[in-house]
Structures are given as structure tokens and as C-alpha cells.
Amino acid sequence: MLVTKHAAELCALLVNDLYGELPSRILITLLTKGRSTIAQLVQHTSLTPRHLRNGLAVLIQQNLLYHHTNPDTNVISYEANPGACYNLVRSGKILEIVDRQHGTAERELVQTLMLLGHARIADLSQAFGSRAPKANGHTNGNHDSHNGLIESENHLNSVLGRLLRAEIIETVRPDSFRNPTDVHREIEDDVLKTALGEKTASKNKAESQRQIIDRFRTFRDQGKMLKRQLDATGGFVSKRRKLENGRAQNGHTYDEDAPQLNPNVVVRLNHERCLVELRNQRLAGFAADMLGEVTGEVYRAVLDLLTTNFSRCRPDVLLDEETISQQVAVTTVDILEHLDESINVQSGIGKASKDKIDSESAERVRTTPPDEDYDSDDSDAAPPGRRPVLRTFDIGDDDDDDFGEDDENSAGATNGDRETKVKFEGSAPPKDTRLSQLRQHLLLLTESKHQFIRHCGTFGRGQWTVDFTQLMERLRETELDAMIEQCHGRHGLRLTRILREKGKLDEKMLPSAALMKKGDVQGKMLAMQMAGLVDVQEVPRDNSRLANRTLFFWFFDKERSQTQALDDIYKAMVRCLQTLQVERHKERNILSFVERKDVQGKEEEVMTAEHYNKYNMHLEVQSKLLGQVMKLDELVAVLRDY
Amino acid sequence: MCPPLPDTSDITAIDYGAEGDAATAKLSVWKEALYDRCRESGVDMFSQDDLLRLDVIPNRDLMLLARVVQSLSDDKLFITMREASGQVLWKWRDAQEAHKYKQCSTDEQIMVYSLIDDSGGDGIWSQTLQRRLNMHDSVLKNALKQLQTKGLIAPFKNVEHPNKKMYIKASIRPSDRATGGPWYTDQNLDEAFIEDLQRVVFDFIKRQSSYHSTHGGGAVRSQVPKKGIVKGTLDKGTVEKGTVDKGKKRDASQLDEPPSKAVKTSVVATPKKDALLPLPAGYTGYPTVRDIARLLSTSGITHNTILSEVDVKKLIDVLVWDNLIEPVKVAGKVGYRVARIAKQSLESWAGREDPTGREGGPESYMSPFTEAPCGRCPVFDLCEEGGPVGPSNCEYFKTWLGVE
Ligand code: SF4
């Protein structure tokens, strides 16, 4: 990851916020100076070696550094891991998603792991094991399952097992602290060195390339060894939150007889898998924003199912993987099974009479990802014989446009929190109706301009898949469009979109295409050129070099716009965090007061009204600023990670 | 060029040589016949063979043809053109137009007029005239002046070259390219007109591409819609277009009416839970360019401007580029629907008198970047901790956070 000035600043600020000034200072040195040994660090930071070691220890504990001992010289070199530093900002979001997708106990474990950086399973057992009896003692033992927290070593064991299988956590080995790029290079050198003696025929080259990839994949997948073993033995059946909730009422949600995990294994959080789940959430939100909440929920279910086995969002560049190999599909029936019962799929889509619907267009099956051009392949409709029998549009039969608020959902389905609902067979609305209604949402997602899903087969009442690469490209574009629109207005957006559609365009063509005045177009284009969104290419018509004998071609530089946007976002995040520091400094007296042990928890009683108000105001400011940072992070994720 | 003409051993040629007057009379008969045939043929370009094939010239006599054509050209009834390949073609000219050449009294005037005539609706720049004709400035000026007084040519402004002195034939209207088409009023881009039309089109597409639910889409919408005034567009009936079902729906009859009357109707939406929902996949009723063109022409909001479908397509393209609407192809037909339907308001955008132009308008996605002060900051590039502007003295943040 190439680190810009603002990205580095951001990393340093985050580390400073969480772990104090010392690690932050070391980090910024490592970021600016690159890989260093202790001796070099002493020189650059003018810290004493003792301080340095303390700071480095913190950073290593939190996985924020790569370090490597040179086997020949025994010298350790340290290198910042900016990606990991940046991830600190995502902690809150990860906890939320783990809670939602896996459960409260899982969230608790992940939170603990975040505090510890990485930890031995034995240490975790100790931490949780010692706490459990206390909790039981206090609550007479029948209350503990309500909060869903980890209550015993056994429980911890099963939570750990499940998270390992879900790849939310991974095992750590000494190699895990090495920079993957280094490891890749080393493997490459090694393979090429042995191959050097032989003739370097092209066949050989391909062979060594394969070897390199194989060996690197082995290295990368080390963290998942334990998962593999668990998968093979079939322990810790991963339960989805939804199914689990029914049982949570009965207390223990874990397998009592799960195999014990090796206490000496060291584990840490696997951000790459967390990203997959965060991305699902973002995409579901995107769909909800475009098409409506219910459709968003349906989409979420589709994504959850599709990505169960995804280890990462993007293919690893070091592995030369072109696409993510897992092109999986889910069927409508599967989705229905997985979908939360309380979601009323009957709502969220308007009605239209049958003769206004062309089901052939709606139901078209596309077996391959579409080309960039949206409507290019419309002519080759699927043969009508492939069209599944439809009984889908009978929902509009009743006369008023009442959308079935009185639907047949069981009473249990509507009372209270959807998360705690118990599923009763037979009380649900007729399966087939629900299925048809669900299909409507799926078709809607398919038809959207954003092509959220692709209808790729007809088994199981329709098979569906998601072309993530293309979809993310569109989401990125949407985000960028919003930024352009709000910085340069509707007209700015219009001009860039024209350029994107037509490629390079003569300046003279722009005003008439955009229905704008020539002068306005020029002004906008200049402003956007300054902002680095567009650029101009001059093509002289003869060698007189006169302005009126020159053609000006404008073009939109997508790559650069995205990089630029990303850096601007980093900067905005930095400014938010700095403003927070400024505010904290301003209120430092009050803040140090509330930090006192005897004040915590009873702020209102001990503080004067004026101070208490100020304190509350500060909390508000803080949450507003941090909230903003989170939102900006969402943008970073879309542009950079998903 | 023409193939070599045959020797004059032909009877007609002899006749001609023998009796001059009779020949001239015959010539004019042939001229007339050829000219009429050309006009009737419905073609506008003729090669030598084409002319012979018209069966006017007896015996395919090339010599005679040459004379007839020459004479027609002299009368300005034929225009000679040369293709890049070297082939010569002729075009006929309206007798009335040809007559205008007769009004030119000098050769200069004829040359100037013919260039202006050739330039058609786009007109021609006076400098170009000069360069092509290589005339003395004063001669050209004089010729132009004369032609103008005779009412044959007129100066005009071309929107593509607003600063050039252009001339056009007085008898024709400037081309759309020269006037800028319907979007220009007095050579100025009529932005207010365009904006108004866009709003009407947006409102129309929004209504036609969504389903108005009174129960909401499962989303909680607490926003209370305000009264909106629809100007010259549709009446309430069409709001529920999505529910069209002939013979069944209570307002089906209304729906089929073209939205013609420029009535002022207020749409009062019931607060809460009212929302626009997407229509099912495969919906075929999304308005097409033609539907929208029809709406605009019947609604009367275009005043006297005539919008062709090509013009309307331009307007729609711009809305698509603005991310306000999106094309959707169903059953081989491209219709348009509103973008980001789940978040659009029920109100109409057109006919509002608020200066911001946002009210009732499209709800576009807000980027988190521009929500906070830095994303909209005019000094973003200069901002530096410890610099003249920076987080420690930032006024924008103070306002945003509501401190001090
Ligand atoms: S901190 Fe203030 S001055 Fe600096 S970029 Fe942000 S809003 Fe602008």
C-alpha cells in the first residue's frame, strides 16, 4: 500500500488516540523512513532504546508492524503496516457486524481480541474462565444466557471454534508478522535460483510461476490451517444468527462436546474476512437506498449466502488471480430458507397489471457476466422454453392498493424484535406465495441499472449470482459521482459523465451535448481540471501552434480521480480527528475531572450544572466527529478495499 | 469529364445548323422538357447518363445534351457540381430561386450571391467570401450591400460563431445548427426554459415509473410532504399510473387522457408512510422518448417552440447524465425511470418558486465527504495544521459542530 502524507498522518493519529504518543512517534518514523532496525530508529527518533522497545512491543502486540529477523545477520528490521493501522478505525463497525452476523458472545470475544492484538487460546481461556463463575454466582445461574456473554470455558471454546471456521479469526505464526510482499519476493528468488541451472525454456518459466504461486498460497493460507482441520472434523457447526436465536432462549447455544482447541495456538482477528461481511452490509445498504428497504433485506440474505466461503473481497494481487474463483450461485429456495421470517416480502414493490409486464424480459437468464454495455445483449433473449412457469403476478389481484398489512404472518412474527423470533413450521404464509414475492425482489435487483444480481440459472426456482468486480465498480462510480455532484454541481457531474461515456471529446462538442453555455462549460472544466478530475489534451492542427489552430480534447481521468478522492478523504478524516483533539484540549479540565475514579458513573451528581452541560456538549461534539470519521471510512472502504 | 462527343453527322445537328431560329425554339422545348423531367423524377443529382435516361434528348445525342445543359446552367436552373472522383453531376434549382440570380446586376453580385446560396442555412462568414472570391474589400462590401438592398441576402448571427459577421440567403430560415435549435432564444441559450422543461420531464418520469403506495415500502418515512403545485403537467390521476388496469381501476378513464390542460392542481399527499415504490421487473410502461415528446407538445409549456424527438432525446440524455433518471430496456423498448426511487419525494419539482431549486426536486445521494466541512471547504488545499488555516482555528468546523 502506497502511503500518502495524509494516510500516514491518519495512521499516526489513530495510533496516538488508542495507544499513546510513544508508539505513534515510532510509527510515523517507520512510515516516513521505511524499514528500519533498532539502531536506525534510535537515530531517527532520538528515543532511548528502552523506550523504543516498549513502543515497538505495543505496536507488535497490536499487529501494527511487520518485523523480520534476517537469518544471516540476526538483525531484526521493523516496518510499518499501514493497512493494519488504518483498520483501527474500523473496530466499532467490525464489532457491530460480528454481533449481528454471529452473536453477542462472538462479539465479546472479538472485542477482547482487539484489545489484546493477538493472544494464546490458553490466555483467553484464563481470562474468560476466571470471570464466569463470578457471573454465575451473582445471578443464580439462570440469568447468564440473557446477555449472551461468554459464560464458561466450554462456551469460549465453541465460540472460538465457530469464529475460526467462519474465518473471522485466524491463527498466528511467526511468519504472520512478515510483509507478504517480502515473502513473495523471497519465494520468487528461491524458485528462480533453483531453476537457474536448467534451461530457461518458456515451459520452465510457467512451471516456476506455478511453483511460486503455490508456495505463496501455502504461506497465505497458514492462518487457515486450523479452520481446515475443524472443517474436516466437522466440529463447531457454524450457526447463523437467525437460526440460533430460537435456541438462545433455552440457554446454551454451544456444543458441549466440541473438541478442545490447542491452548497454545495464537489467534488474532482476520480483517480480510471481516471486510467481506462489511461489504455485504454496504451493498445491502446500497440496494436499499436505490430500491427500498425490503429489497435491501432480501439482497442482504443473498449476499450472506453467496459469500459464506469468501475469504477476501478482492483477489490477491500477488497471486495473479484474475477473478475470484468461487463463482457460486444460490437458488430462490435457499434464499427463502435463509431470509428472516419477519421480512414482509409482499411489500416494497408496486403493482402493475399483468399485461403491463413482459415476463420474458424480466426473467431472462444470463449465464455469463454481461459486458460493460448494459443493453447490448438484449436481442438474444433466452429461448422461451427455458422460461420457468410463472405464477408470480397474482399478487395484484385484489382491487385496492392495500399492500397486505393484514398478511398471513403469524402473530409471533410481528411481536417484538425480529432477532428473537422463533420459527414455527406451518404458521408462515403459504410457502409458494412468499417464494413468488421473494422472486419479485430478486428480479428487481437483477433489472436495476446497477445489476445487483444476475439471474444465472433456473434450478430451484431460479439461481442467482453476483458479479462483484463489476458491481463494486458501479458502487465506486456512484460514490465518486456524489462527490463530484456536491463539489461541482449538477453541471459538473453532467460534463464528467459525458466525457466518461464518450471518451475524449472536442471542447466544442461539450456545450451542445450538455445544453450549457460555452462560457459556463469552460469555467466548470477549468475548475474540475484544478481539482484533478478532468484534463485536456491539445492537438495542433498544423505547426503554427496558434490557439485557434489547436483542438482541445477533454477527458475524464478515472484512476486519478479515485486516487485523488481517496487522499482527500484521508485528509478530511485527519481534520476531523485533529478537531477532536482541539476540542479535547479545550475541555481538558473537565475531561480530566470525569476521568477520576470517584467521578465516573455519577458525573451528574458531582459536577456543577455548568460543567455537566459542557461535558455533555463535548460528548455530542465527539460523537459527531467520530461518526463522521466512520462515514468517511465507509467511503475509503468502497474506493480502496471492497 | 464527358466522353468525347460524336461527330455532327446527326440530323438534329444539321437541322440546327440550317435554321437557327427554329433550333433555338427547339432547344428551349428540350430545356423545358429536361428541366421538368428532372423535377418530377424526385432525384436531385444527375449524372450525364442519368440525364440521357430521362428520355428527353433524342438518339442519346451528347452534343445536344451538352448544349441543353449549358443553357440551363446559364439560366441558373441547373447547378453544376463536381464530385471528388472527378465525375460531374447536375442539380436542378427552383425556377423562383433561379430568377433571383437575374436580379443580380453585376458579375460580382452573382459570384457573391452564389456562394451565399451554396452555404444554405448555415450561412457564410464575410471573410470566407473574401478568401474564396479574392475580391477587393470594397468591391465585396459593395456587392453585399447591393444584394442586401435587393432583399436577396441578410446578415445574421450564428450561435456557433457569435462574433463573426455572417450572411445568409434572405429567403430561407437559418439552420438549427446556426440558431442552436429550440434551445436558443435570440441567439442565447435559454437556460431557464431548459431547466423548466427538465423539471417537467423529471416529474413526469417519476410519476410514470413508480408506484405510489399509501402504506410505504416498509421503510419508515416521517417526512411530511408539503403542498406542491403542478404546472401544466398531469393531474392527480396519473400519480397512480402504476395501478393502471383498464376497466377495473376507478380512475382508468382519466389515465388515458393526454395530460393536456394546463390546470393548476394541488397534490396533497397524506402524511406518513406514503412512498414511491419501484415497479415490478419487466414493467413495460416506462415512458419512452416518444411519450415524453408527446407530453411536452400537448402540455403547452413549450409555448410556440416545436420540439422534435431528437430535441427531447437531448433533454433526456442530460437528465440521464445528471443521474436523475436511468434508461431501462424492456421487451426491446427503451423507457426511462427515475433513479434512486426509494428516496424520491412525492412532490413535483416543476412550477416552484423557491430560489434554491432543490425543493421537491430529485433526492440525490449525499456523499459523506461533503457532509462535513472539509469536503466543502474553499481552502481545503491550503489547510494545514499550524498553518494560517487549519483545524485549530477552523471556523467551518465550529459552525458545523455548533460550538461558540
Ligand atoms: S479543517 Fe477547516 S479549514 Fe481545514 S479543510 Fe477542514 S473545514 Fe477547511
mmCIF file of C-alpha atoms in Angstrom, chain A residues 192-374:
data_model
loop_
_atom_site.group_PDB
_atom_site.id
_atom_site.type_symbol
_atom_site.label_atom_id
_atom_site.label_comp_id
_atom_site.label_asym_id
_atom_site.label_seq_id
_atom_site.Cartn_x
_atom_site.Cartn_y
_atom_site.Cartn_z
ATOM 1 C CA LEU A 192 14.274 -18.913 -9.693
ATOM 2 C CA LYS A 193 17.607 -19.736 -8.095
ATOM 3 C CA THR A 194 16.972 -23.454 -8.253
ATOM 4 C CA ALA A 195 15.593 -23.148 -11.738
ATOM 5 C CA LEU A 196 18.586 -21.178 -12.901
ATOM 6 C CA GLY A 197 20.790 -24.168 -13.537
ATOM 7 C CA GLU A 198 18.331 -25.613 -16.014
ATOM 8 C CA LYS A 199 17.499 -24.135 -19.349
ATOM 9 C CA THR A 200 15.015 -21.330 -19.020
ATOM 10 C CA ALA A 201 12.591 -22.526 -21.595
ATOM 11 C CA SER A 202 9.144 -20.955 -21.549
ATOM 12 C CA LYS A 203 7.756 -24.163 -20.184
ATOM 13 C CA ASN A 204 10.128 -23.879 -17.299
ATOM 14 C CA LYS A 205 9.056 -20.340 -16.711
ATOM 15 C CA ALA A 206 5.445 -21.300 -16.471
ATOM 16 C CA GLU A 207 6.411 -24.094 -14.158
ATOM 17 C CA SER A 208 8.313 -21.822 -11.800
ATOM 18 C CA GLN A 209 5.494 -19.332 -11.905
ATOM 19 C CA ARG A 210 3.155 -22.058 -10.776
ATOM 20 C CA GLN A 211 5.545 -23.060 -8.042
ATOM 21 C CA ILE A 212 5.782 -19.507 -6.801
ATOM 22 C CA ILE A 213 2.038 -19.169 -6.662
ATOM 23 C CA ASP A 214 1.647 -22.488 -4.921
ATOM 24 C CA ARG A 215 4.202 -21.722 -2.307
ATOM 25 C CA PHE A 216 2.851 -18.280 -1.698
ATOM 26 C CA ARG A 217 -0.641 -19.593 -1.376
ATOM 27 C CA THR A 218 0.574 -22.069 1.215
ATOM 28 C CA PHE A 219 2.116 -19.200 3.113
ATOM 29 C CA ARG A 220 -1.011 -17.098 2.890
ATOM 30 C CA ASP A 221 -3.311 -19.877 3.936
ATOM 31 C CA GLN A 222 -1.317 -20.761 7.017
ATOM 32 C CA GLY A 223 -3.696 -18.822 9.177
ATOM 33 C CA LYS A 224 -6.474 -21.057 7.999
ATOM 34 C CA MET A 225 -4.881 -24.397 8.796
ATOM 35 C CA LEU A 226 -6.854 -24.758 11.942
ATOM 36 C CA LYS A 227 -10.018 -23.865 10.127
ATOM 37 C CA ARG A 228 -9.308 -26.627 7.629
ATOM 38 C CA GLN A 229 -8.876 -29.158 10.380
ATOM 39 C CA LEU A 230 -12.081 -28.046 12.014
ATOM 40 C CA ASP A 231 -13.904 -28.167 8.719
ATOM 41 C CA ALA A 232 -12.636 -31.660 8.164
ATOM 42 C CA THR A 233 -13.711 -32.934 11.546
ATOM 43 C CA GLY A 234 -17.000 -31.151 11.274
ATOM 44 C CA GLY A 235 -16.949 -29.710 14.742
ATOM 45 C CA PHE A 236 -18.464 -26.333 15.594
ATOM 46 C CA VAL A 237 -21.241 -26.317 13.093
ATOM 47 C CA SER A 238 -21.421 -22.701 12.142
ATOM 48 C CA LYS A 239 -24.828 -21.487 13.046
ATOM 49 C CA ARG A 240 -26.229 -18.458 11.503
ATOM 50 C CA ARG A 241 -27.512 -15.906 13.889
ATOM 51 C CA LYS A 242 -31.050 -16.297 12.717
ATOM 52 C CA LEU A 243 -31.306 -19.980 13.460
ATOM 53 C CA GLU A 244 -29.502 -19.641 16.685
ATOM 54 C CA ASN A 245 -31.844 -17.148 18.185
ATOM 55 C CA GLY A 246 -34.643 -19.578 18.598
ATOM 56 C CA ARG A 247 -32.410 -21.619 20.772
ATOM 57 C CA ALA A 248 -30.887 -18.779 22.669
ATOM 58 C CA GLN A 249 -33.987 -18.756 24.786
ATOM 59 C CA ASN A 250 -33.137 -22.168 26.028
ATOM 60 C CA GLY A 251 -29.786 -21.125 27.314
ATOM 61 C CA HIS A 252 -26.792 -22.863 25.895
ATOM 62 C CA THR A 253 -26.188 -22.296 22.267
ATOM 63 C CA TYR A 254 -22.964 -24.199 22.019
ATOM 64 C CA ASP A 255 -21.890 -27.727 21.541
ATOM 65 C CA GLU A 256 -20.905 -29.173 24.862
ATOM 66 C CA ASP A 257 -18.975 -31.898 23.194
ATOM 67 C CA ALA A 258 -16.945 -29.797 20.823
ATOM 68 C CA PRO A 259 -13.302 -30.790 20.614
ATOM 69 C CA GLN A 260 -10.941 -28.785 22.758
ATOM 70 C CA LEU A 261 -8.701 -26.420 20.846
ATOM 71 C CA ASN A 262 -4.988 -26.499 21.320
ATOM 72 C CA PRO A 263 -4.365 -23.927 24.085
ATOM 73 C CA ASN A 264 -1.020 -22.927 22.628
ATOM 74 C CA VAL A 265 -2.399 -21.698 19.381
ATOM 75 C CA VAL A 266 -2.220 -17.943 18.996
ATOM 76 C CA VAL A 267 -5.125 -16.201 17.333
ATOM 77 C CA ARG A 268 -5.971 -12.777 16.051
ATOM 78 C CA LEU A 269 -8.685 -11.057 14.112
ATOM 79 C CA ASN A 270 -8.764 -11.622 10.358
ATOM 80 C CA HIS A 271 -9.670 -8.303 8.840
ATOM 81 C CA GLU A 272 -9.972 -9.621 5.354
ATOM 82 C CA ARG A 273 -12.909 -11.818 6.220
ATOM 83 C CA CYS A 274 -14.476 -9.033 8.273
ATOM 84 C CA LEU A 275 -14.281 -6.872 5.186
ATOM 85 C CA VAL A 276 -16.340 -9.378 3.257
ATOM 86 C CA GLU A 277 -19.096 -9.075 5.823
ATOM 87 C CA LEU A 278 -18.829 -5.313 5.963
ATOM 88 C CA ARG A 279 -19.035 -5.197 2.223
ATOM 89 C CA ASN A 280 -22.232 -7.234 2.275
ATOM 90 C CA GLN A 281 -23.671 -4.729 4.651
ATOM 91 C CA ARG A 282 -22.635 -1.837 2.464
ATOM 92 C CA LEU A 283 -24.043 -3.432 -0.656
ATOM 93 C CA ALA A 284 -27.321 -4.219 1.049
ATOM 94 C CA GLY A 285 -27.472 -0.604 2.124
ATOM 95 C CA PHE A 286 -26.748 0.472 -1.424
ATOM 96 C CA ALA A 287 -29.607 -1.629 -2.730
ATOM 97 C CA ALA A 288 -31.927 -0.347 -0.013
ATOM 98 C CA ASP A 289 -31.019 3.186 -0.933
ATOM 99 C CA MET A 290 -31.787 2.572 -4.574
ATOM 100 C CA LEU A 291 -34.765 0.245 -4.442
ATOM 101 C CA GLY A 292 -36.157 0.216 -0.932
ATOM 102 C CA GLU A 293 -35.648 -1.353 2.467
ATOM 103 C CA VAL A 294 -37.326 -4.670 1.840
ATOM 104 C CA THR A 295 -35.385 -5.313 -1.322
ATOM 105 C CA GLY A 296 -32.258 -4.352 0.598
ATOM 106 C CA GLU A 297 -33.015 -7.012 3.194
ATOM 107 C CA VAL A 298 -33.564 -9.604 0.520
ATOM 108 C CA TYR A 299 -30.280 -8.618 -1.058
ATOM 109 C CA ARG A 300 -28.567 -8.997 2.247
ATOM 110 C CA ALA A 301 -29.772 -12.552 2.538
ATOM 111 C CA VAL A 302 -28.495 -13.294 -0.961
ATOM 112 C CA LEU A 303 -25.095 -11.837 -0.171
ATOM 113 C CA ASP A 304 -24.809 -13.662 3.138
ATOM 114 C CA LEU A 305 -25.413 -16.941 1.407
ATOM 115 C CA LEU A 306 -23.151 -16.241 -1.533
ATOM 116 C CA THR A 307 -20.164 -15.114 0.453
ATOM 117 C CA THR A 308 -20.105 -17.747 3.201
ATOM 118 C CA ASN A 309 -16.910 -19.142 1.791
ATOM 119 C CA PHE A 310 -15.290 -15.937 0.630
ATOM 120 C CA SER A 311 -12.005 -15.250 2.364
ATOM 121 C CA ARG A 312 -11.482 -11.819 0.943
ATOM 122 C CA CYS A 313 -13.091 -9.126 -1.142
ATOM 123 C CA ARG A 314 -10.543 -8.745 -3.864
ATOM 124 C CA PRO A 315 -8.269 -11.308 -5.369
ATOM 125 C CA ASP A 316 -4.727 -11.199 -4.055
ATOM 126 C CA VAL A 317 -2.554 -9.275 -6.496
ATOM 127 C CA LEU A 318 0.463 -11.330 -5.511
ATOM 128 C CA LEU A 319 -1.294 -14.457 -6.609
ATOM 129 C CA ASP A 320 -2.150 -13.213 -10.073
ATOM 130 C CA GLU A 321 -5.671 -14.363 -9.599
ATOM 131 C CA GLU A 322 -7.727 -12.702 -12.230
ATOM 132 C CA THR A 323 -11.109 -13.277 -10.730
ATOM 133 C CA ILE A 324 -12.269 -14.741 -7.530
ATOM 134 C CA SER A 325 -12.504 -18.363 -8.401
ATOM 135 C CA GLN A 326 -15.628 -19.036 -6.444
ATOM 136 C CA GLN A 327 -18.391 -18.170 -8.839
ATOM 137 C CA VAL A 328 -21.181 -19.557 -6.772
ATOM 138 C CA ALA A 329 -24.890 -19.297 -7.181
ATOM 139 C CA VAL A 330 -27.786 -19.615 -4.804
ATOM 140 C CA THR A 331 -31.304 -20.691 -5.530
ATOM 141 C CA THR A 332 -34.501 -18.890 -4.680
ATOM 142 C CA VAL A 333 -35.422 -21.738 -2.381
ATOM 143 C CA ASP A 334 -32.176 -21.357 -0.425
ATOM 144 C CA ILE A 335 -32.724 -17.654 -0.105
ATOM 145 C CA LEU A 336 -36.218 -18.170 1.181
ATOM 146 C CA GLU A 337 -34.866 -20.567 3.779
ATOM 147 C CA HIS A 338 -32.313 -18.074 4.917
ATOM 148 C CA LEU A 339 -34.439 -14.960 4.845
ATOM 149 C CA ASP A 340 -35.616 -13.611 8.149
ATOM 150 C CA GLU A 341 -39.256 -14.595 8.574
ATOM 151 C CA SER A 342 -40.250 -11.174 9.767
ATOM 152 C CA ILE A 343 -39.366 -9.539 6.492
ATOM 153 C CA ASN A 344 -42.537 -8.888 4.646
ATOM 154 C CA VAL A 345 -41.592 -9.589 1.074
ATOM 155 C CA GLN A 346 -45.075 -8.715 -0.002
ATOM 156 C CA SER A 347 -44.342 -5.066 0.444
ATOM 157 C CA GLY A 348 -41.784 -2.866 -1.198
ATOM 158 C CA ILE A 349 -42.752 -3.355 -4.817
ATOM 159 C CA GLY A 350 -45.508 -1.612 -6.660
ATOM 160 C CA LYS A 351 -48.131 -3.408 -8.613
ATOM 161 C CA ALA A 352 -48.850 -3.438 -12.263
ATOM 162 C CA SER A 353 -51.385 -5.372 -14.208
ATOM 163 C CA LYS A 354 -50.229 -8.497 -15.962
ATOM 164 C CA ASP A 355 -50.467 -7.067 -19.431
ATOM 165 C CA LYS A 356 -48.024 -4.345 -18.478
ATOM 166 C CA ILE A 357 -45.361 -6.844 -17.580
ATOM 167 C CA ASP A 358 -43.066 -8.509 -20.017
ATOM 168 C CA SER A 359 -42.010 -11.505 -18.038
ATOM 169 C CA GLU A 360 -39.681 -12.656 -20.746
ATOM 170 C CA SER A 361 -37.511 -9.586 -20.271
ATOM 171 C CA ALA A 362 -37.732 -9.839 -16.533
ATOM 172 C CA GLU A 363 -36.880 -13.499 -16.379
ATOM 173 C CA ARG A 364 -34.065 -13.561 -18.855
ATOM 174 C CA VAL A 365 -31.287 -15.842 -17.783
ATOM 175 C CA ARG A 366 -27.730 -14.678 -18.325
ATOM 176 C CA THR A 367 -25.172 -17.352 -17.878
ATOM 177 C CA THR A 368 -22.157 -15.109 -18.195
ATOM 178 C CA PRO A 369 -21.375 -11.717 -16.731
ATOM 179 C CA PRO A 370 -22.719 -9.035 -19.033
ATOM 180 C CA ASP A 371 -20.427 -6.748 -20.991
ATOM 181 C CA GLU A 372 -19.913 -3.212 -19.927
ATOM 182 C CA ASP A 373 -22.618 -2.118 -22.291
ATOM 183 C CA TYR A 374 -25.836 -2.589 -20.466
#
